[in-house]
Each structure stands twice: as C-alpha cells, then as structure tokens.
Short mmCIF file of C-alpha atoms in Angstrom, two decimals:
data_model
loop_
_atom_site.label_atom_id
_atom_site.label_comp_id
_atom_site.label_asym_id
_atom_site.label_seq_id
_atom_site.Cartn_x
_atom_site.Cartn_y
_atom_site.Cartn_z
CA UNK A 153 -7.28 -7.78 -27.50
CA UNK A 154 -7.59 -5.33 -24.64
CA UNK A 155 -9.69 -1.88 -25.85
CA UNK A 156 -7.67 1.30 -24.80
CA UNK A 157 -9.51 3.26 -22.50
CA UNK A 158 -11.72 6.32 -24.17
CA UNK A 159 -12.17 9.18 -22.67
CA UNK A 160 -14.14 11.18 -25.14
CA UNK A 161 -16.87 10.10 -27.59
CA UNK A 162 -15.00 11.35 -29.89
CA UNK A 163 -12.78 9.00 -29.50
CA UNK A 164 -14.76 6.27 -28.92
CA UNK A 165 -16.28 6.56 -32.67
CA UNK A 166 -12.17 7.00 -34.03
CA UNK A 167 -11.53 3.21 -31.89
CA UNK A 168 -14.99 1.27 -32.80
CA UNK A 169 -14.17 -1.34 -35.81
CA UNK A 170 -15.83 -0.93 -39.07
CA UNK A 171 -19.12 -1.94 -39.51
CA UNK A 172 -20.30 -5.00 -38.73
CA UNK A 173 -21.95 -6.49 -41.62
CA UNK A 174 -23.04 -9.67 -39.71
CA UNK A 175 -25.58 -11.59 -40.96
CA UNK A 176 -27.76 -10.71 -44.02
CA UNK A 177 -28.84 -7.42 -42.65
CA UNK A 178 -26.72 -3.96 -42.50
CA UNK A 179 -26.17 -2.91 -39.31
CA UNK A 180 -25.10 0.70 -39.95
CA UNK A 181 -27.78 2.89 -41.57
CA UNK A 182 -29.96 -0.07 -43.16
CA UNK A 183 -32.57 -2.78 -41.62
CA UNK A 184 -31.87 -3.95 -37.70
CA UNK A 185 -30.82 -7.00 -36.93
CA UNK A 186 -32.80 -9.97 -36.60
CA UNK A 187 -31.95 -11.76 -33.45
CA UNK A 188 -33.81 -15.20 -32.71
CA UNK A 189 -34.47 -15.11 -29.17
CA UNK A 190 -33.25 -18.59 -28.48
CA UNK A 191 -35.00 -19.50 -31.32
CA UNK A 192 -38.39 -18.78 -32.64
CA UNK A 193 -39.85 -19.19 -29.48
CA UNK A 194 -42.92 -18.19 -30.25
CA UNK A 195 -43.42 -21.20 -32.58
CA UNK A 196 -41.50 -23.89 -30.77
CA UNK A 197 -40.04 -24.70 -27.32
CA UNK A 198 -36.92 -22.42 -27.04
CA UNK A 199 -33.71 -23.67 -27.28
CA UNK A 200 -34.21 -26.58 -29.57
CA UNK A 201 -32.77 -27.41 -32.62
CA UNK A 202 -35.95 -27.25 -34.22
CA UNK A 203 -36.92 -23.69 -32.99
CA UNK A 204 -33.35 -22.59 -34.16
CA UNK A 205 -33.93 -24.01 -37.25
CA UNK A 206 -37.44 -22.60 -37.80
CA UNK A 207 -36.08 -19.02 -36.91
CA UNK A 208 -33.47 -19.35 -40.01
CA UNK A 209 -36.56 -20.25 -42.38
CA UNK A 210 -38.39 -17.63 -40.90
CA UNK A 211 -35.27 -14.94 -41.97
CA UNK A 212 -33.75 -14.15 -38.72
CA UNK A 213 -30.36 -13.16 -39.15
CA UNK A 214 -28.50 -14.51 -35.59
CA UNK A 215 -29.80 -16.96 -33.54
CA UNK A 216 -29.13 -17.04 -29.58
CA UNK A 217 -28.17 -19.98 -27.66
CA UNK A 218 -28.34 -19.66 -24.14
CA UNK A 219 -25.02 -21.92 -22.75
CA UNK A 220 -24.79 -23.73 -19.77
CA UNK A 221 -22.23 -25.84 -19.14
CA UNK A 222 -23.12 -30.07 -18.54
CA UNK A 223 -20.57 -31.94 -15.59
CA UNK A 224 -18.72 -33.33 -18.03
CA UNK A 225 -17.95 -30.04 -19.57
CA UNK A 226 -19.84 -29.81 -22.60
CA UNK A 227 -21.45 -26.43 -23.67
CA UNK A 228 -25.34 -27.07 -23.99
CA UNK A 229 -28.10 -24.78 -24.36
CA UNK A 230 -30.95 -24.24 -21.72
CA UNK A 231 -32.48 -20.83 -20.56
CA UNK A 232 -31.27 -21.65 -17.35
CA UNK A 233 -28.72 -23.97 -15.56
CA UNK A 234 -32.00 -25.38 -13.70
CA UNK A 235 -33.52 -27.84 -15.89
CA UNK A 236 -36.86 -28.28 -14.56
CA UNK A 237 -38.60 -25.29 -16.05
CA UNK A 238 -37.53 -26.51 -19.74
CA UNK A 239 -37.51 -30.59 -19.93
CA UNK A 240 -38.86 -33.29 -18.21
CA UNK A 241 -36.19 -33.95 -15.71
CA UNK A 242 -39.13 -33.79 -12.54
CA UNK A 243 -41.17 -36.71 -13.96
CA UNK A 244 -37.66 -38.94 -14.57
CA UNK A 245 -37.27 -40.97 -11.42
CA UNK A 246 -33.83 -42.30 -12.35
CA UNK A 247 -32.68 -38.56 -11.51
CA UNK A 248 -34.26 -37.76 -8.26
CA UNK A 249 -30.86 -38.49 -6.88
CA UNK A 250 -29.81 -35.65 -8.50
CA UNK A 251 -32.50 -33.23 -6.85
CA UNK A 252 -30.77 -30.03 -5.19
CA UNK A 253 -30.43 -26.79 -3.69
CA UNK A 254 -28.60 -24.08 -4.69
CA UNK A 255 -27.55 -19.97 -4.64
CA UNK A 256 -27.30 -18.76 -7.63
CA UNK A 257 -26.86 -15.24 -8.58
CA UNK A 258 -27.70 -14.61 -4.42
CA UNK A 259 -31.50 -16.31 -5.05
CA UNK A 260 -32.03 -20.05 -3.64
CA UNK A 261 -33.14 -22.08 -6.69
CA UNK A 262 -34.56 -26.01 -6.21
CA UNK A 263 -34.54 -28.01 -9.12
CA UNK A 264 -31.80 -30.39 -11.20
CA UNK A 265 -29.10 -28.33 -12.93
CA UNK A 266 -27.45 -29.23 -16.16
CA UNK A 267 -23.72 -29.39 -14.40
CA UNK A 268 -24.69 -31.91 -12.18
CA UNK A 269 -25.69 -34.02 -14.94
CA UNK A 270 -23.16 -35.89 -17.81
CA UNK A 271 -23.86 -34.99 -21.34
CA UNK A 272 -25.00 -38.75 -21.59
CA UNK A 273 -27.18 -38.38 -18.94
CA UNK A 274 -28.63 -35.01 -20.38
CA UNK A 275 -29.36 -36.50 -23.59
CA UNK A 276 -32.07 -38.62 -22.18
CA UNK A 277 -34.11 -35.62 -21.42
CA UNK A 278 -36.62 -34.00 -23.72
CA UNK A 279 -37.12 -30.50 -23.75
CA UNK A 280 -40.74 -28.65 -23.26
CA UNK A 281 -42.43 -25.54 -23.35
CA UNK A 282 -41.22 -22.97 -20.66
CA UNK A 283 -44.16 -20.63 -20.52
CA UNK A 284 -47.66 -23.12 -21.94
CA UNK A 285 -50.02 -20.04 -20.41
CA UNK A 286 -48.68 -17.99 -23.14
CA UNK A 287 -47.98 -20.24 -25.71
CA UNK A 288 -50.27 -23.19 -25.35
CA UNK A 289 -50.08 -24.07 -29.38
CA UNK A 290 -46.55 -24.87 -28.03
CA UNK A 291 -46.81 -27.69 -25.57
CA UNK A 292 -47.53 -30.04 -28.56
CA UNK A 293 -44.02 -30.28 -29.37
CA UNK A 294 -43.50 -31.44 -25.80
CA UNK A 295 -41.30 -34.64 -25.26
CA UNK A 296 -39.82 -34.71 -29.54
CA UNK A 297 -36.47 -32.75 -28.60
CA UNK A 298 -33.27 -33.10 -26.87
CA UNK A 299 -31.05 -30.54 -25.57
CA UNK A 300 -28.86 -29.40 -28.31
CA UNK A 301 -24.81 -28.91 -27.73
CA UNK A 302 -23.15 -25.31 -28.92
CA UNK A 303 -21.04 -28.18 -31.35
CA UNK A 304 -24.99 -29.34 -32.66
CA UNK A 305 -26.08 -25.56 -33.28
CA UNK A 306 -22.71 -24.58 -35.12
CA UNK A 307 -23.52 -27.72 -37.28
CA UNK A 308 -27.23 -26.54 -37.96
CA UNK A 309 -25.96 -23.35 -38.70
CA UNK A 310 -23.87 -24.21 -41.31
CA UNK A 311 -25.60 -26.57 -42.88
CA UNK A 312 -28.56 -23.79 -42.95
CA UNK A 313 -25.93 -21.51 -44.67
CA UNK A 314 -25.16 -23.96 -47.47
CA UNK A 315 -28.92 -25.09 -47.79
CA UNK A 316 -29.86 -20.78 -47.64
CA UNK A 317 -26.63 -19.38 -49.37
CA UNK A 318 -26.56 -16.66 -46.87
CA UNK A 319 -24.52 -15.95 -43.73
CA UNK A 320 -26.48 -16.96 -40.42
CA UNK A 321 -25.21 -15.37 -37.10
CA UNK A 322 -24.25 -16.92 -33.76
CA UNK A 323 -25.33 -14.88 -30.39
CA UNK A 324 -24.39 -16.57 -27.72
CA UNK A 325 -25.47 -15.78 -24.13
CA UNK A 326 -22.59 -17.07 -21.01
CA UNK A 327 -25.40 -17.83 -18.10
CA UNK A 328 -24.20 -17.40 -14.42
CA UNK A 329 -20.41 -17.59 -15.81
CA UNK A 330 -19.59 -16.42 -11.89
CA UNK A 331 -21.47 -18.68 -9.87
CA UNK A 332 -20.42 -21.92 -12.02
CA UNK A 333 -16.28 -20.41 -11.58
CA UNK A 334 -16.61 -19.68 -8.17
CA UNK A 335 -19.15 -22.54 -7.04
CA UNK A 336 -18.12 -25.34 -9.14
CA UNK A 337 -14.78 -24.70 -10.65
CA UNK A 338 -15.60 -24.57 -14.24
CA UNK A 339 -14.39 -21.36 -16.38
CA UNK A 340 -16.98 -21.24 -18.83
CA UNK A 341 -14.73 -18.27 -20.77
CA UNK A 342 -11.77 -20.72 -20.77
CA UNK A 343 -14.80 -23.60 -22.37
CA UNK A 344 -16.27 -20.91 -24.72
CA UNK A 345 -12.90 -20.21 -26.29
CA UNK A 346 -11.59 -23.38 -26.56
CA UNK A 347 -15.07 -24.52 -27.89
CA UNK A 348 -15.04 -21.08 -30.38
CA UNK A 349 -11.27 -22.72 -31.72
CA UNK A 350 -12.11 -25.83 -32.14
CA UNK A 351 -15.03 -25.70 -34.16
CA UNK A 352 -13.28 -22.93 -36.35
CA UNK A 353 -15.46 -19.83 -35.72
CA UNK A 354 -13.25 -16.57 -35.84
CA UNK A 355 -13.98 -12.76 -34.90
CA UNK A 356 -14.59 -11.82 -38.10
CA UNK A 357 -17.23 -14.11 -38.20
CA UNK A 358 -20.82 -13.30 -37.60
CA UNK A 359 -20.96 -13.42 -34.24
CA UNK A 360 -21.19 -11.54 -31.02
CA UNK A 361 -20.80 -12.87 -27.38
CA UNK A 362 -23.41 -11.63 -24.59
CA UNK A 363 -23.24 -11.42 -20.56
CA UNK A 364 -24.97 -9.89 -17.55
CA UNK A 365 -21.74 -9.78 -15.76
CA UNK A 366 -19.16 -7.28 -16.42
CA UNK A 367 -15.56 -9.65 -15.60
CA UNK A 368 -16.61 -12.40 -17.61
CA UNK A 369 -17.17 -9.67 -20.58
CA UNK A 370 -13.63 -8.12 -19.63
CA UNK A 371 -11.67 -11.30 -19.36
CA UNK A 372 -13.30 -12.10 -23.01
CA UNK A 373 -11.88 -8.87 -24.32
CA UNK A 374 -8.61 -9.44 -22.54
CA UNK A 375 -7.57 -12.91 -24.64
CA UNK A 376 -9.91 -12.32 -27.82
CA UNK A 377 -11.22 -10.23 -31.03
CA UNK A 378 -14.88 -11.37 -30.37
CA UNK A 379 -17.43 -8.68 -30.71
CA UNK A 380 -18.79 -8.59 -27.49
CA UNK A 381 -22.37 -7.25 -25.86
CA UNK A 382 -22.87 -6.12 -22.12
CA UNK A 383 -26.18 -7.21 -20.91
CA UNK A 384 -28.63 -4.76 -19.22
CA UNK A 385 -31.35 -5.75 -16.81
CA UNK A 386 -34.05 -3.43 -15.93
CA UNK A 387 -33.36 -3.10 -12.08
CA UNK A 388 -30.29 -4.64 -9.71
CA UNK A 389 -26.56 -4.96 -11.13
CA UNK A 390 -24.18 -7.21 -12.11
CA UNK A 391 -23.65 -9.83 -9.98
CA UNK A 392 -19.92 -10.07 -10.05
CA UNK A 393 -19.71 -6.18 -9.51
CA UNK A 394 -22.18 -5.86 -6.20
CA UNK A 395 -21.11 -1.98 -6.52
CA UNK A 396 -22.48 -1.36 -9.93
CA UNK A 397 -26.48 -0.68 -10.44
CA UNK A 398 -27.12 -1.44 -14.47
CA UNK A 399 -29.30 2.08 -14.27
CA UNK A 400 -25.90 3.82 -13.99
CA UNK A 401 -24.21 1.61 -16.67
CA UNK A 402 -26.30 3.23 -18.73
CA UNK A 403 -25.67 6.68 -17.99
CA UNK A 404 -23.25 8.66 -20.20
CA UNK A 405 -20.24 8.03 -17.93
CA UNK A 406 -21.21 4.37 -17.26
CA UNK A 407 -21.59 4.00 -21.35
CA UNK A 408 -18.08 4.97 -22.02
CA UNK A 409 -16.63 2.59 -19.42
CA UNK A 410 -19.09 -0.64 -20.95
CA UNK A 411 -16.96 1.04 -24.81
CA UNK A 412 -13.46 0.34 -22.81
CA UNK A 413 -14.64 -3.56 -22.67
CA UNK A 414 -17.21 -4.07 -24.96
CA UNK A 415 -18.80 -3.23 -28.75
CA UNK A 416 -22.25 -2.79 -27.47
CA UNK A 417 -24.97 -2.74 -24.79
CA UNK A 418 -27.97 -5.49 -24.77
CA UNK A 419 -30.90 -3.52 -23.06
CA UNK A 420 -34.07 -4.04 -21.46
CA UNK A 421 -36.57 -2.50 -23.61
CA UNK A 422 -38.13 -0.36 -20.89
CA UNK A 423 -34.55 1.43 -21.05
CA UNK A 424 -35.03 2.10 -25.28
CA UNK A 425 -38.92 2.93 -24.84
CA UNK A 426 -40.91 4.15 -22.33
CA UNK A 427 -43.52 1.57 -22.36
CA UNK A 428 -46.23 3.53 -21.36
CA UNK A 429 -45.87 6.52 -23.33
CA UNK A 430 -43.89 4.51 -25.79
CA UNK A 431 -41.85 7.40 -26.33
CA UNK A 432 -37.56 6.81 -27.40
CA UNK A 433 -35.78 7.56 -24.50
CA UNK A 434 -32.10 8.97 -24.89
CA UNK A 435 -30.35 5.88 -24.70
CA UNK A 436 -29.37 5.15 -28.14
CA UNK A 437 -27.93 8.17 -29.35
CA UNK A 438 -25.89 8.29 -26.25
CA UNK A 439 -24.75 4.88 -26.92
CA UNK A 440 -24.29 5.49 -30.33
CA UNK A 441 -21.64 8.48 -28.69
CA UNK A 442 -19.46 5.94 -27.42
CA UNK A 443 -19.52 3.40 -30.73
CA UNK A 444 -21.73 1.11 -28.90
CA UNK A 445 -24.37 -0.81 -30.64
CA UNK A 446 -27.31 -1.37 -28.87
CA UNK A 447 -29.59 -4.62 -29.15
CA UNK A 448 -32.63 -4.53 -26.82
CA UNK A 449 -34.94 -7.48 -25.77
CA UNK A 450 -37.39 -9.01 -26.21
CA UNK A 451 -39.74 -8.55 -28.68
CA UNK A 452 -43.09 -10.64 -28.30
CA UNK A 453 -46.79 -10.43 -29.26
CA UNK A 454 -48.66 -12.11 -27.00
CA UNK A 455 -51.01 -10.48 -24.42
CA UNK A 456 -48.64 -11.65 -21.16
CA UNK A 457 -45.28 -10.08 -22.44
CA UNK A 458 -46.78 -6.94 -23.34
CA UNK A 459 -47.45 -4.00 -20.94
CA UNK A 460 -51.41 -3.85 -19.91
CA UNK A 461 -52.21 -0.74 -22.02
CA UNK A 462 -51.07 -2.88 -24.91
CA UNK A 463 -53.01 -6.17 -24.00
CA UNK A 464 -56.26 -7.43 -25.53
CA UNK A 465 -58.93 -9.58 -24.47
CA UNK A 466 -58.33 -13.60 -24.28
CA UNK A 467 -56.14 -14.24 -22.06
CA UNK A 468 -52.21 -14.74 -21.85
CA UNK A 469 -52.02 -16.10 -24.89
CA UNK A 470 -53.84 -13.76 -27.44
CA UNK A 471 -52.39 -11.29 -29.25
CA UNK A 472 -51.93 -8.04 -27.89
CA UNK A 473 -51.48 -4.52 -29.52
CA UNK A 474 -47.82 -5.83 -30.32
CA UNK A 475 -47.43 -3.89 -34.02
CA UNK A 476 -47.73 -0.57 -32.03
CA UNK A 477 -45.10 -1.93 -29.54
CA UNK A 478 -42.71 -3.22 -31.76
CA UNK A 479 -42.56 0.08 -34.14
CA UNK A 480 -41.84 2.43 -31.17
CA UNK A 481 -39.31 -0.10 -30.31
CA UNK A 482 -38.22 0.33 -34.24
CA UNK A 483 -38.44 4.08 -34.36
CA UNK A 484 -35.58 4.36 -31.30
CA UNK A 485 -32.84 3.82 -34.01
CA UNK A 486 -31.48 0.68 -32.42
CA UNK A 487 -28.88 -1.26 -34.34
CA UNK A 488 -30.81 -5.30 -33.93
CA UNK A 489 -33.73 -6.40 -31.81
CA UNK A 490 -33.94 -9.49 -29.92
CA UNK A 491 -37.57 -11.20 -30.52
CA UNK A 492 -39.47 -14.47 -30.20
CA UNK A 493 -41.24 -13.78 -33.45
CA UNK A 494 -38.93 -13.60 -35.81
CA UNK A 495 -41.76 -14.19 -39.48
CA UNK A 496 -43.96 -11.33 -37.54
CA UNK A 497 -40.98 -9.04 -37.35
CA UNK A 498 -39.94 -9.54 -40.58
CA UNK A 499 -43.48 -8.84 -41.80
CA UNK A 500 -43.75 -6.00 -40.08
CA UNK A 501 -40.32 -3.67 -41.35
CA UNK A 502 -41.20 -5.14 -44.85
CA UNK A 503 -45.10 -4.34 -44.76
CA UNK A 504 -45.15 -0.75 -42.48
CA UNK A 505 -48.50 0.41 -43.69
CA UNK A 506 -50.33 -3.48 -42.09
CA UNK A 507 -53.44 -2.45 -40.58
CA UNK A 508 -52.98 -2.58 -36.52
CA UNK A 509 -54.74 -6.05 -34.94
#
C-alpha cells in the first residue's frame, strides 16, 4: 500500500486510518500504550523469552523484539547484530573462529555477529545481562536463556493471549536492515514479510513495524498494510539517507514527509521533554497535525538512565527521581511509551497521587 502524498495537515488527519485499538489500551484519547522495551528489562536480561513473558504479566500491552537476522536466515532477537555485549559468545572457544571486524552503520564494531552464525550454532549460546552496573539484581539470570526466534515470540505471544484473554501486541524493531542488504546480501524486509505470512499475523493485527532508516520503512509501505513507525535518534540521521539530519525530520515539513511513508514517529525522549526543564516541547501536537502517532523511548528508573538533576545517591543502579521523569514524559500527550519497567509504569498512571521516592 503506497500512502498518497499530503500536502496539508488537513489532509493528513482525512488519510490516517481509524484508530488503532492495538493492544488492551486505547490509543486515541484514553491510557498510552504500554510498550515492553525488549522486554521487561528492568527485571530480566532483555530480549529473552522470559523477560517478554514477564512484561505480559506485568500488563504491558506490545512487546519489542529487536530482529537480527542468523546466516541461515532465521529472524532472531538481539539488541544488536554483535553478540558479545548480550550472551556468552567471548568465553565459547569453539567460536573464536568466528571472531571479526566490521562497519556497521559507518562505526568499526569487533565482536561475533549473529549472521555469521547458523541458527544451530546460535542456539548454543546463552544470553546475559547487557548493562550489570545498572542492573546488577539482573546478572543472576545469566547463562538460563537462549536467544529466542521472531517464530518463538509469536508462539509466546499467543499462548499469553489464550492464558490472559486479552490481545498482546508485537513491535518489532528491523536493526541495520542497510548494512546486512548491502554488506551481506540478505533483505531483511523481503525475511520480515515472508516471516509476517507465514506465521499468519495480518495488518489489522496488533502490531506496528519500527526502523531508524527511512528506505527500509518506505519499501515496507510500498508492498504492505503494516502500521509502520519511523525511528528518531537524538543527533546524526538515517543512515541510508546521509542527506537527512533526524532534527529536521522532526520539523513540521520533515513530519509531513515521515506521514507520506509512515503512521508514526518513535522519538528520543529529549525531543518530547526537555529533560532539564522537563517542560513538553512542541513535538506532539505537530505530529499529531500530520496523523502521526508518536511513541518515545525509553522509559527507565534507575540512577544511570536518568539525567543528573534526576539521579540519587547509590550509584548506577539506585533509583533515581524517575516518577517526576516519567509524568512530564506522560503530560506531553504522547500516544504509547517505550519503557524497561513496565509494573512501575503501570503503577504509576493507575496510582497518580504515589508519594515521589
């Protein structure tokens, strides 16, 4: 489905579909969406079928699954295509072989990547915490998990819904689409749709797809109905566009060419709220203009996500000022919120009179 151009917000709000009512939660004019930042990451290593799992209990209403694709072509989920951050790969000898150097995204990365590796081979490896300063209480899950395929998280999902009785969301992140096409031949659009087919998931399903780069999100929209999210980083651009800076994507003009392609913009916080002042900023009602929903990231609690006026004593790991944060965030009007912390989020917008910590 290719979205006619708009050249008015006027028109832009005649185009948009009707609301999306993914999930449990109303995303025109009732509670934001819940979005599991891959996972309740605050609670268990990211990316696992246990955090994913855990962030359903906890009420989120999409979960996020970072995909990577494996040599053999399978979609798996890792933050990044470097594996060495988030498993054990440097302490398995039998893979030193498979030790490398690449460019991605124009930044030389060293490390074992998932599409050098066979799903077989990938299986073997256990996931761990990605950031143990912060989340310490983490690392004791170390070594119990293996990285989870899309085809395992769809599974999980529905089995959730039947165990639940509610719908449960898929949001889906394409990582470094570009460099895999251009570097090792695999079209991770052509995977994702053929993947989206065969396990049955249609666009009227609860799910939106999410990128950084603005062709992969165009070539989506050219051969499908999926509802789909253009990424926002707080500085550079996209990397398949080395003309575009995402600070003018966000602008007016640059919002109604992101409504041509897309259904909505996935910000940087720092672009919703100023996070010193913690003042709303102008960027969702201009969105809004153009029928774009806007999902910003990430909401966290713990003294190193936070900005310093926000931070407590005790290290990395404590937790900051993070209510205060997180209902500025709220107060911008933004349609869903990406967050690690998905039973502190939904304490918070049910409970808005808790005392600050």
């Amino acid at each position: 489905m290719v979205r006619k151009t708009i050249v008015s917000a006027l028109a832009a709000l005649l185009i948009v579909p009707a609301p999306f009512m993914a999930a449990a939660a109303l995303a025109d004019g009732g509670d934001p969406l819940i979005i599991a930042h891959r996972g309740a990451s605050g609670d268990r290593p990211e990316h696992t079928l246990a955090a994913y799992e855990l962030a359903i209990d906890q009420g989120a209403d999409f979960i996020e699954p970072d995909l990577v694709v494996t040599k053999d072509l399978v979609l798996v989920s890792r933050h990044e295509n470097e594996l060495s951050g988030t498993t054990d790969v440097a302490s398995r000898e039998e893979f030193d072989h498979l030790k490398r150097e690449k460019t991605i995204d124009g930044t030389r990365v060293a490390g074992w990547f998932a599409e050098d590796f066979t799903l077989e081979e990938l299986r073997t490896l256990r996931a761990k915490e990605r950031v143990p300063a912060s989340r310490p209480a983490n690392t004791r899950f170390n070594g119990l998990y293996q990285v989870p395929t899309f085809e395992e998280i769809v599974k999980l999902v529905r089995a959730k819904e039947a165990e639940t009785g509610r719908k449960i969301g898929l949001y889906p992140e394409l990582k470094h689409p570009n460099f895999v096409l251009e570097v090792e031949g695999i079209d991770m659009v052509d995977l994702a749709l053929r993947e989206l087919r065969n396990l049955g998931i249609e666009p009227s399903d609860p799910i939106f797809i999410q990128c950084f780069e603005v062709g992969t999100l165009r070539r989506l929209n050219q051969r499908s109905d999926y509802k789909l999210i253009q990424l926002v980083a707080p500085d550079g651009g996209p990397v398949d566009e080395p003309d575009m800076r995402y600070a003018e994507m966000i602008t007016p003009s640059g919002l109604e060419e992101i409504a041509a392609y897309a259904d909505g913009i996935g910000p940087w916080l720092g672009h919703v709220i100023d996070p010193q002042s913690m003042a709303a900023t102008s960027l969702v009602a201009d969105a809004h203009g153009f029928g774009l929903k806007v999902h910003p990231w990430t909401l966290r609690k713990e003294n190193g996500f936070l900005p310093a006026g926000l931070q407590n004593e005790g290290g990395p790991a404590a937790d900051g000022k993070w209510q205060m944060f997180w209902r500025a965030a709220l107060a911008s009007g933004a349609d869903g919120f990406f967050t690690d912390n998905v039973k502190e989020f939904v304490a918070l917008t049910g409970q808005a009179d808790e005392p600050e910590r």
